[in-house]
């Protein structure tokens, strides 16, 4: 391995003859697949197949940057199929989004397996595995659990919900929620998978919670009377026998951090959308605790376990009073003494309640769904209280948050300091745990269109545990893109605009209006906040003669479909559009980014991570905020060119991209568009693209 590879620099690897039978088989399968599916070999696809195959053989980890249009899913699925012919352990493919998961399971893998079937020694078994709450619980629909009077208690920070009438009482339900639950129960009787994503049309989260359980609420296969029919258990059994398992980053995080056997033993994992892994893992292992959660747990104990809860009620009241006095934001010095004392009360009361409700494992109470729900809520309270109390010693970050309201002129929603605080806890870094729980015992292939910044994989690799003393060997490779970015796209930076402040400025709106009129619509507006997108749409709609849609006007899929179908319609929105829109053709000829997507300056976790890097002698801003922004900016700019026939402009209304010292670092993460800062030049280009 060359020094440049060890440091994470993208290398253009030579293309020698395949060195192993498995690699040769994978390349032969690729040729067969491309021929059978009537396609053409795409730029970088052959090289990616070879690199993935060699990584599986050597056991070294691989980071592959594969530009949009490379066909990277085919390029890693082919080596996994070849590997399945030799291995007695399954391989895993993990995605960040449901959309990609559905694409792989519903389209890519079936087409590929059909194409290569004549060349395989045996069929390849594929399984889709999700978390338990994604499957309908037949024990719950059959009455084995109490109805959720406050279904949001644990999942919305313990806020009480208004009790709703049972859809079974008094004939047909009158509420929308009741009608959804009736439809869910009818669907549960006929579904083959129990998977929420197979329910069309879907239902609200609140309705789904009426028919599903979390992993903590589940009675377990040994105690549940419906274990043989359980959809979640069937999915796990299918995964145990599969050659390839499709799952998500959250399941990987639970496996790596909690040590729980949520996935079968596997030897190889391909992590697609790997630029999302760090944040998805952080989100999956973060926790929140509020006084209302403690109160909800106490209520559940009284209703379903029939025990006294005075100690837990007293602790909840004391915790609420203490949390009202804590300012919102990072708590770098640890918990205030009074808050620490009341949180210890909560922990001790929860521990006592768990002891009082423990059974011998043989009584009828073990199959009591209500009792299990109560215990699961108390367990969560206990675990979070203990974790927050030990945060300083375990290198975790704690901060206080409150419900927020938007203050005009501020640009951001501000916390309501009169409300009790919720305590949040998250790991300062996920690198060490990922190294130990993911990279140590598996061969890991990470791939995305945006893994490197310029030619450097180091920033992303380091955040995942692949740098520093004792880090495992890995290779970074950029297999390129089939697109001719300098000829297909233009990067315009409005360098004469003033530095952005909070909110959307009049100067930005005026610049955006000029660009929209030149392009005659066909613009995807990517904004730093929902409020900024809404304000821009409201301000510009009266000044143009084409439609401007805004996130929130309808379902996201409906908005994207309409944007794609109407060439002059514009669509404004936030982060879900930055990464979730694939609209090739003239309907998306202008992508506008209102500002560099740095983390919010008051983001407690990012602040703590920045300070930690600085304490260790590094540049906290560049390592945390600038790296975060570079990856997000590349994702946003990537919405423009989605096919070889696309042409268009990415316009960034943030002058810092052209004038700040870190601007070059950020620009290096973008596709190599032809660049300009001249407004007249870019408006002329847009006018030509619009057909005028």
XYZ file of C-alpha atoms in Angstrom:
692
model
C 0.000 0.000 0.000
C 1.412 3.398 -0.921
C 1.901 6.208 1.582
C -0.750 8.256 -0.182
C -3.257 5.471 0.333
C -2.435 5.186 4.024
C -3.052 8.895 4.532
C -6.373 8.695 2.784
C -5.501 10.361 -0.508
C -7.582 9.201 -3.443
C -5.462 7.078 -5.733
C -6.016 6.175 -9.343
C -5.181 2.485 -9.061
C -3.683 0.662 -12.023
C -5.810 -1.896 -13.759
C -3.795 -5.119 -13.608
C -5.147 -8.515 -14.473
C -7.415 -9.820 -11.714
C -5.303 -11.613 -9.129
C -7.814 -14.021 -7.623
C -10.506 -16.392 -8.868
C -13.124 -14.474 -6.857
C -12.167 -11.218 -8.555
C -12.253 -12.857 -11.977
C -15.653 -14.337 -11.199
C -16.972 -10.953 -10.063
C -15.817 -9.264 -13.262
C -17.341 -12.050 -15.344
C -20.613 -11.622 -13.458
C -20.483 -7.873 -14.098
C -20.039 -8.465 -17.844
C -22.907 -10.957 -17.830
C -25.160 -8.612 -15.873
C -24.508 -5.598 -18.063
C -25.101 -7.668 -21.190
C -28.267 -9.319 -19.904
C -29.759 -6.031 -18.731
C -29.032 -4.358 -22.065
C -26.858 -1.637 -20.612
C -23.333 -0.372 -21.093
C -20.355 -0.592 -18.764
C -20.189 2.719 -16.910
C -17.085 4.717 -16.117
C -15.520 3.402 -12.927
C -17.820 0.412 -12.588
C -15.241 -2.170 -13.654
C -12.599 -0.686 -11.355
C -14.963 -0.547 -8.401
C -15.876 -4.229 -8.834
C -12.185 -5.117 -8.868
C -11.383 -2.995 -5.808
C -14.314 -4.342 -3.777
C -13.426 -7.917 -4.696
C -9.791 -7.412 -3.661
C -10.855 -5.818 -0.361
C -13.055 -8.822 0.422
C -10.118 -11.124 -0.363
C -7.522 -9.199 1.668
C -9.763 -8.222 4.565
C -8.565 -4.594 4.356
C -11.155 -1.860 4.597
C -12.008 0.160 1.495
C -13.406 3.653 0.951
C -14.780 4.130 -2.572
C -15.903 7.480 -3.885
C -18.138 6.730 -6.852
C -19.697 9.717 -8.543
C -23.362 9.992 -9.458
C -24.128 7.808 -12.474
C -21.380 5.273 -11.769
C -23.825 2.500 -10.933
C -22.129 1.816 -7.625
C -24.859 -0.441 -6.234
C -24.282 -2.879 -9.096
C -20.527 -2.542 -8.585
C -20.645 -3.722 -4.976
C -23.533 -6.190 -5.272
C -21.714 -8.223 -7.925
C -18.684 -8.958 -5.662
C -21.046 -9.796 -2.790
C -22.827 -12.335 -4.973
C -19.473 -13.869 -5.953
C -18.462 -13.926 -2.277
C -21.716 -15.684 -1.361
C -20.689 -18.639 -3.504
C -17.686 -19.235 -1.210
C -18.635 -17.954 2.256
C -20.728 -19.641 4.925
C -21.489 -16.260 6.518
C -23.810 -13.607 5.112
C -22.726 -10.218 3.840
C -24.513 -7.040 4.873
C -25.479 -3.964 2.852
C -26.373 -0.953 4.970
C -28.083 2.224 3.733
C -28.954 5.528 5.378
C -32.297 6.043 3.653
C -35.391 3.932 3.100
C -35.431 5.061 -0.523
C -32.107 3.410 -1.324
C -33.036 0.348 0.727
C -36.225 -0.036 -1.300
C -34.312 0.497 -4.557
C -31.813 -2.263 -3.745
C -34.389 -4.782 -2.517
C -37.129 -3.981 -5.006
C -35.169 -3.260 -8.178
C -31.369 -3.570 -8.221
C -30.874 -6.987 -6.624
C -33.782 -8.809 -8.301
C -32.727 -7.582 -11.758
C -29.091 -8.417 -11.099
C -29.793 -11.909 -9.748
C -32.027 -12.705 -12.690
C -29.319 -11.523 -15.092
C -26.516 -13.621 -13.568
C -28.595 -16.660 -12.557
C -27.186 -18.924 -15.339
C -23.635 -18.219 -14.120
C -24.274 -19.071 -10.455
C -23.769 -22.454 -8.837
C -26.832 -21.967 -6.654
C -29.507 -19.365 -5.914
C -28.608 -16.386 -3.714
C -30.892 -15.710 -0.756
C -31.563 -12.077 0.132
C -33.215 -10.774 3.311
C -34.369 -7.335 4.416
C -33.931 -6.664 8.144
C -35.166 -3.622 10.066
C -35.642 -2.677 13.697
C -38.481 -4.344 15.589
C -40.736 -1.261 15.631
C -40.909 -1.358 11.817
C -43.059 -4.511 11.965
C -46.645 -4.834 13.123
C -46.959 -6.737 16.425
C -49.648 -9.424 16.217
C -49.739 -9.792 19.991
C -50.570 -6.097 20.236
C -53.241 -6.139 17.528
C -54.715 -9.171 19.271
C -55.134 -7.304 22.532
C -52.009 -8.520 24.309
C -50.875 -4.963 25.043
C -52.889 -2.074 26.499
C -54.059 0.639 24.152
C -51.735 3.601 24.056
C -53.456 6.485 25.808
C -50.232 8.467 25.527
C -48.434 6.913 22.578
C -45.898 9.706 22.332
C -44.674 9.337 25.901
C -41.299 7.848 25.120
C -40.867 8.941 21.549
C -41.775 12.620 21.928
C -39.993 13.246 25.194
C -42.819 12.123 27.405
C -45.438 14.666 26.351
C -48.946 13.519 27.231
C -51.405 12.901 24.425
C -55.155 13.211 24.638
C -56.717 9.755 25.114
C -58.644 8.596 22.059
C -61.632 6.259 21.909
C -60.981 2.672 20.999
C -61.809 2.039 17.330
C -63.515 -1.161 18.471
C -66.145 0.676 20.540
C -69.359 2.272 19.290
C -69.227 1.168 15.669
C -67.078 2.849 13.025
C -64.408 5.190 14.407
C -65.059 8.893 13.998
C -61.479 10.160 14.296
C -58.788 10.024 11.631
C -56.563 8.163 14.084
C -59.263 5.582 14.757
C -59.819 4.981 11.054
C -56.081 4.508 10.549
C -55.890 1.965 13.358
C -58.853 -0.013 11.967
C -57.165 -0.098 8.556
C -53.907 -1.201 10.182
C -55.582 -4.092 11.986
C -57.288 -5.243 8.798
C -53.965 -5.018 6.953
C -52.208 -6.969 9.734
C -54.555 -9.911 9.129
C -53.464 -10.250 5.503
C -49.907 -8.938 5.179
C -47.120 -11.405 4.448
C -44.313 -9.250 5.890
C -45.826 -6.954 8.530
C -43.368 -4.319 7.270
C -44.646 -0.764 7.625
C -43.161 0.205 4.273
C -45.376 -2.342 2.535
C -48.482 -0.471 3.730
C -49.776 1.809 0.952
C -50.916 4.421 1.611
C -49.025 4.872 4.853
C -50.293 6.000 8.236
C -49.220 8.517 10.849
C -46.521 7.672 13.379
C -49.102 7.866 16.147
C -51.329 5.300 14.467
C -48.411 2.975 13.791
C -47.452 2.995 17.464
C -50.876 1.516 18.227
C -49.876 -1.711 16.443
C -46.101 -1.935 16.994
C -43.695 -2.319 19.895
C -40.131 -1.204 20.473
C -37.371 -3.693 21.209
C -37.650 -2.827 24.917
C -41.423 -3.331 24.963
C -41.265 -6.687 23.187
C -41.913 -9.691 25.419
C -39.323 -11.739 23.576
C -39.620 -14.981 21.660
C -39.499 -17.086 24.838
C -42.507 -15.395 26.452
C -44.682 -14.037 23.657
C -47.641 -16.277 22.733
C -47.408 -15.023 19.128
C -43.692 -15.710 18.716
C -44.209 -18.297 15.958
C -46.216 -15.823 13.867
C -44.095 -12.744 14.740
C -43.083 -10.789 11.643
C -39.942 -9.413 13.273
C -38.789 -12.873 14.358
C -39.493 -14.227 10.871
C -37.379 -11.441 9.352
C -34.537 -12.256 11.752
C -34.779 -15.953 10.939
C -34.683 -15.204 7.208
C -31.644 -12.978 7.731
C -29.847 -15.749 9.604
C -30.200 -18.017 6.549
C -29.532 -15.350 3.912
C -26.466 -14.755 1.758
C -26.985 -10.987 1.616
C -28.790 -8.918 4.262
C -30.060 -5.416 3.514
C -30.331 -3.227 6.606
C -29.738 0.351 7.787
C -27.101 2.409 9.588
C -29.110 2.484 12.825
C -29.005 -1.319 13.073
C -25.240 -1.232 12.505
C -24.924 1.385 15.256
C -26.873 -0.729 17.752
C -24.746 -3.740 16.885
C -21.482 -1.798 17.249
C -22.341 0.250 20.356
C -24.694 -1.936 22.354
C -23.209 -5.312 21.492
C -26.721 -6.648 20.863
C -27.217 -9.468 18.374
C -29.565 -7.482 16.132
C -27.718 -8.816 13.068
C -26.534 -12.363 12.357
C -22.786 -12.998 12.387
C -21.406 -11.557 9.135
C -17.968 -11.152 7.605
C -18.352 -8.344 5.050
C -20.420 -5.182 5.158
C -20.904 -2.608 2.411
C -22.014 0.756 3.771
C -23.706 2.781 1.049
C -24.474 6.461 1.627
C -21.438 6.257 3.910
C -21.175 10.030 4.222
C -24.242 9.692 6.479
C -22.808 6.979 8.736
C -21.264 9.257 11.365
C -24.412 11.309 11.915
C -26.779 8.320 11.743
C -24.716 6.422 14.301
C -24.600 9.464 16.563
C -28.365 9.852 16.319
C -29.006 6.181 17.000
C -26.978 6.169 20.226
C -28.035 9.574 21.576
C -30.640 9.870 24.319
C -33.071 12.373 25.855
C -34.576 12.470 29.331
C -37.280 14.817 30.623
C -39.425 15.039 33.749
C -42.493 14.199 31.652
C -40.851 10.936 30.574
C -40.342 10.054 34.225
C -43.989 10.914 34.900
C -45.160 8.755 31.977
C -43.128 5.829 33.301
C -44.681 6.262 36.742
C -48.193 6.359 35.262
C -47.520 3.162 33.319
C -46.370 1.431 36.504
C -49.539 2.355 38.386
C -51.805 1.241 35.531
C -50.116 -1.960 34.469
C -47.935 -3.187 37.333
C -50.102 -2.225 40.296
C -47.290 -0.960 42.494
C -46.824 2.217 44.498
C -44.892 4.957 42.702
C -44.527 7.638 45.347
C -40.723 7.552 45.242
C -40.653 7.922 41.445
C -43.305 10.667 41.549
C -41.336 12.600 44.155
C -38.134 12.235 42.129
C -39.927 13.386 38.946
C -41.218 16.530 40.675
C -37.785 17.369 42.073
C -36.166 16.718 38.676
C -38.681 18.999 36.943
C -38.066 21.820 39.420
C -34.303 21.538 39.018
C -34.498 21.313 35.218
C -36.423 24.586 35.048
C -33.351 26.399 36.383
C -30.865 24.997 33.870
C -30.104 27.276 30.900
C -30.449 25.776 27.435
C -27.247 24.711 25.772
C -24.081 22.784 26.464
C -23.228 21.878 30.058
C -19.423 21.747 29.733
C -18.839 21.814 33.484
C -21.186 18.914 34.114
C -24.568 18.955 35.822
C -25.344 21.624 38.430
C -25.336 20.128 41.939
C -29.102 20.319 42.472
C -29.834 18.764 39.068
C -27.302 16.013 39.662
C -28.889 15.249 43.031
C -32.433 15.032 41.662
C -31.291 12.943 38.685
C -29.702 10.495 41.125
C -33.080 10.353 42.881
C -34.732 9.464 39.588
C -32.160 6.745 38.905
C -32.532 5.198 42.344
C -36.343 5.300 42.269
C -36.369 3.705 38.809
C -33.987 0.978 39.988
C -36.260 0.216 42.938
C -39.339 0.089 40.680
C -37.623 -2.378 38.348
C -36.752 -4.556 41.319
C -40.333 -4.436 42.598
C -41.778 -5.495 39.220
C -39.311 -8.284 38.497
C -40.905 -11.709 38.039
C -39.597 -15.253 38.324
C -39.871 -15.855 34.580
C -42.584 -18.466 34.998
C -45.734 -16.581 35.990
C -48.538 -15.234 33.830
C -47.171 -11.748 34.455
C -44.303 -12.559 32.102
C -46.725 -12.519 29.153
C -48.456 -9.335 30.336
C -47.897 -6.735 27.631
C -48.935 -3.853 29.867
C -46.440 -4.833 32.529
C -43.714 -5.100 29.899
C -44.548 -1.636 28.534
C -44.319 -0.197 32.039
C -41.004 -1.896 32.731
C -39.593 -0.786 29.374
C -40.370 2.844 30.147
C -38.832 2.625 33.606
C -35.793 0.839 32.167
C -35.277 3.634 29.655
C -35.522 6.249 32.423
C -33.039 4.323 34.580
C -30.564 3.789 31.728
C -30.639 7.439 30.664
C -30.333 8.797 34.202
C -27.364 6.553 34.910
C -25.759 7.421 31.572
C -26.127 11.189 32.063
C -24.733 10.994 35.599
C -21.674 9.140 34.271
C -21.252 11.264 31.123
C -18.122 13.141 32.186
C -16.250 9.944 32.996
C -17.417 8.166 29.847
C -16.497 10.974 27.420
C -20.057 11.901 26.554
C -21.652 15.296 25.998
C -24.663 16.565 27.952
C -26.787 19.584 27.089
C -30.174 21.045 27.945
C -32.835 21.800 25.332
C -36.357 23.194 25.302
C -39.209 23.593 22.817
C -38.387 26.435 20.456
C -40.324 29.269 18.897
C -39.301 31.424 15.961
C -38.361 34.992 16.771
C -38.687 37.400 13.806
C -35.313 38.661 12.649
C -33.315 36.000 14.482
C -33.126 33.503 11.621
C -33.426 30.609 14.039
C -36.028 29.300 16.432
C -35.143 30.200 20.018
C -35.739 27.984 23.093
C -38.566 28.860 25.473
C -36.558 29.289 28.671
C -39.699 29.230 30.825
C -40.240 25.519 30.074
C -38.530 22.664 31.935
C -35.413 21.454 30.157
C -34.865 18.109 28.501
C -31.419 16.621 29.114
C -29.638 15.229 26.059
C -26.641 12.908 25.986
C -24.491 11.805 23.047
C -20.976 10.438 22.567
C -18.291 13.073 22.034
C -16.905 10.812 19.309
C -18.174 7.599 17.734
C -14.772 6.751 16.239
C -13.409 4.440 18.938
C -16.614 2.459 19.290
C -16.981 2.041 15.534
C -13.383 0.866 15.316
C -14.010 -1.706 18.026
C -17.547 -2.781 17.174
C -17.535 -2.525 13.374
C -14.065 -2.419 11.840
C -12.257 -4.813 14.185
C -14.026 -8.037 13.211
C -15.418 -7.325 9.739
C -14.273 -6.265 6.306
C -15.916 -2.895 5.704
C -16.449 -1.226 2.319
C -17.735 2.345 2.548
C -19.047 4.063 -0.561
C -20.705 7.330 -1.503
C -20.530 10.025 -4.143
C -19.085 12.324 -1.450
C -16.488 10.576 0.707
C -13.399 12.627 -0.158
C -12.801 16.344 0.171
C -10.720 17.129 -2.861
C -8.543 14.020 -3.014
C -8.460 13.462 0.744
C -10.410 10.700 2.443
C -8.747 11.448 5.780
C -11.429 13.709 7.334
C -14.244 11.194 6.815
C -12.059 8.197 7.667
C -10.867 9.822 10.886
C -14.385 10.558 12.068
C -15.218 6.847 11.715
C -12.194 5.515 13.622
C -9.809 4.798 10.745
C -6.970 7.091 11.830
C -4.658 7.378 14.798
C -2.567 4.801 16.665
C -3.782 1.269 16.146
C -6.092 2.134 13.277
C -6.708 -0.710 10.823
C -5.368 -0.666 7.273
C -7.577 0.870 4.623
C -7.484 2.116 1.055
C -9.241 5.112 -0.466
C -10.094 5.119 -4.162
C -12.037 7.516 -6.393
C -13.399 5.647 -9.414
C -14.591 8.818 -11.102
C -17.863 9.711 -12.764
C -19.352 9.272 -16.245
C -20.241 12.978 -16.320
C -18.181 15.730 -17.957
C -18.721 18.265 -15.195
C -16.756 21.206 -16.704
C -18.892 20.979 -19.851
C -22.197 20.078 -18.232
C -22.293 22.368 -15.209
C -21.400 25.837 -13.975
C -20.601 26.887 -10.409
C -21.607 30.478 -9.722
C -20.654 32.109 -6.426
C -22.277 35.488 -5.716
C -19.096 36.955 -4.242
C -20.421 40.529 -4.148
C -23.210 39.710 -1.684
C -22.632 40.718 1.933
C -21.677 37.965 4.369
C -24.874 36.118 5.346
C -26.400 36.950 8.688
C -29.237 35.105 10.388
C -32.256 34.906 8.144
C -32.497 35.599 4.413
C -31.338 39.061 3.392
C -32.973 41.331 0.825
C -29.765 41.163 -1.218
C -29.969 37.373 -1.373
C -33.628 37.498 -2.410
C -32.842 39.994 -5.145
C -29.976 37.831 -6.423
C -32.218 34.778 -6.382
C -34.929 36.633 -8.281
C -32.469 37.590 -11.034
C -31.349 33.978 -11.393
C -34.904 32.616 -11.436
C -36.013 35.060 -14.108
C -32.984 34.235 -16.254
C -33.674 30.498 -16.025
C -37.445 30.956 -16.247
C -37.884 28.587 -13.331
C -36.649 25.020 -13.261
C -34.865 25.743 -9.987
C -34.270 23.643 -6.898
C -33.735 25.963 -3.932
C -31.800 24.414 -1.042
C -32.090 26.444 2.145
C -30.476 26.295 5.555
C -33.812 26.357 7.393
C -37.483 25.706 6.755
C -38.278 29.313 7.638
C -35.750 30.622 5.088
C -37.306 28.480 2.347
C -40.822 29.634 3.242
C -39.840 33.313 3.383
C -38.091 33.116 0.008
C -41.063 31.385 -1.605
C -43.495 33.914 -0.148
C -41.392 36.888 -1.242
C -40.727 35.690 -4.794
C -44.047 34.149 -5.839
C -45.691 37.516 -6.668
C -42.689 38.533 -8.796
C -42.521 35.576 -11.198
C -44.945 33.994 -13.647
C -44.109 30.375 -12.837
C -44.936 28.165 -9.860
C -42.765 28.051 -6.732
C -43.491 25.020 -4.557
C -42.256 24.872 -0.987
C -41.563 21.960 1.310
C -44.604 21.516 3.520
C -47.117 22.442 0.810
C -47.719 18.718 0.218
C -45.955 15.393 0.740
C -42.301 15.472 -0.224
C -42.726 12.767 -2.864
C -45.691 14.614 -4.356
C -43.731 17.872 -4.547
C -40.742 16.195 -6.188
C -42.959 14.421 -8.721
C -44.604 17.701 -9.670
C -41.239 19.487 -9.863
C -39.956 16.796 -12.226
C -43.076 16.860 -14.407
C -43.306 20.649 -14.854
C -40.139 22.079 -16.481
C -40.624 25.662 -15.268
C -41.817 24.897 -11.726
C -39.431 25.605 -8.827
C -39.125 23.710 -5.543
C -37.733 25.240 -2.325
C -36.872 23.218 0.758
C -34.328 22.077 3.322
C -32.057 19.129 4.134
C -34.354 16.353 2.896
C -34.108 17.957 -0.555
C -30.323 18.374 -0.277
C -29.920 14.596 -0.440
C -33.232 13.102 -1.525
C -33.950 14.518 -4.977
C -33.051 12.804 -8.247
C -34.522 14.799 -11.135
C -32.602 14.400 -14.393
C -33.424 16.597 -17.353
C -34.384 20.223 -17.910
C -36.744 20.418 -14.930
C -33.703 20.925 -12.705
C -31.425 23.317 -14.578
C -30.628 25.580 -11.627
C -29.702 24.563 -8.086
C -29.534 27.458 -5.619
C -27.863 27.110 -2.200
C -28.632 30.002 0.128
C -25.599 29.604 2.395
C -22.746 27.278 3.252
C -24.364 24.517 5.345
C -22.281 24.912 8.481
C -23.742 23.428 11.670
C -25.776 25.887 13.710
C -23.448 28.009 15.860
C -25.432 27.006 18.943
C -25.336 23.265 18.209
C -24.104 21.840 21.541
C -22.668 18.582 20.214
C -20.765 20.246 17.378
C -19.492 22.874 19.812
C -18.225 20.194 22.187
C -16.520 18.305 19.355
C -14.899 21.496 18.059
C -13.524 22.292 21.511
C -12.224 18.740 21.915
C -10.245 18.966 18.663
C -8.796 22.342 19.737
C -7.769 20.933 23.143
C -5.794 18.258 21.317
C -3.962 20.839 19.211
C -6.082 20.623 16.056
C -8.177 23.131 14.152
C -11.649 22.554 15.554
C -13.430 24.672 12.975
C -11.850 22.924 9.992
C -12.094 19.428 11.469
C -15.725 19.678 12.508
C -17.707 22.552 11.005
C -15.892 22.927 7.681
C -15.758 19.177 7.054
C -19.468 18.866 7.860
C -20.247 21.751 5.501
C -18.049 20.393 2.699
C -19.847 17.049 2.580
C -23.296 18.665 2.753
C -22.371 21.224 0.085
C -21.200 18.456 -2.233
C -24.465 16.587 -1.676
C -26.489 19.682 -2.507
C -24.480 20.521 -5.629
C -24.847 16.899 -6.709
C -28.570 17.441 -7.312
C -27.772 19.232 -10.597
C -26.138 16.694 -12.931
C -27.982 13.359 -12.781
C -27.462 12.115 -16.341
C -25.064 12.607 -19.235
C -27.555 14.898 -20.982
C -28.057 17.309 -18.084
C -26.869 20.926 -18.231
C -27.225 23.585 -15.582
C -25.922 25.956 -12.913
C -25.227 25.596 -9.216
C -25.523 29.046 -7.642
C -24.243 29.653 -4.104
C -25.555 32.870 -2.526
C -22.829 32.927 0.102
C -19.848 35.097 -0.754
C -17.651 33.284 1.792
C -17.258 30.403 -0.655
C -15.237 32.789 -2.857
C -13.673 35.116 -0.266
C -13.028 33.204 2.967
C -9.759 31.356 3.609
C -11.625 28.074 3.935
C -13.440 28.614 0.627
C -10.893 26.583 -1.319
C -11.303 23.652 1.069
C -15.072 23.680 0.512
C -14.844 24.129 -3.258
C -12.506 21.117 -3.463
C -15.382 18.905 -2.298
C -17.599 19.956 -5.220
C -17.734 18.383 -8.669
C -15.269 20.119 -11.035
C -17.788 22.511 -12.594
C -16.688 25.425 -14.731
C -16.672 28.313 -12.236
C -17.538 31.994 -12.398
C -18.384 34.850 -10.061
C -19.769 37.098 -12.818
C -23.525 37.573 -12.672
C -23.892 38.658 -16.300
C -22.101 35.517 -17.458
C -24.277 33.180 -15.441
C -27.556 34.866 -16.345
C -26.613 34.584 -20.015
C -25.974 30.872 -19.567
C -29.304 30.420 -17.770
C -31.181 32.282 -20.487
C -29.734 29.952 -23.103
C -30.599 26.899 -20.990
C -34.189 28.121 -20.665
C -34.527 28.129 -24.437
C -34.434 31.856 -24.983
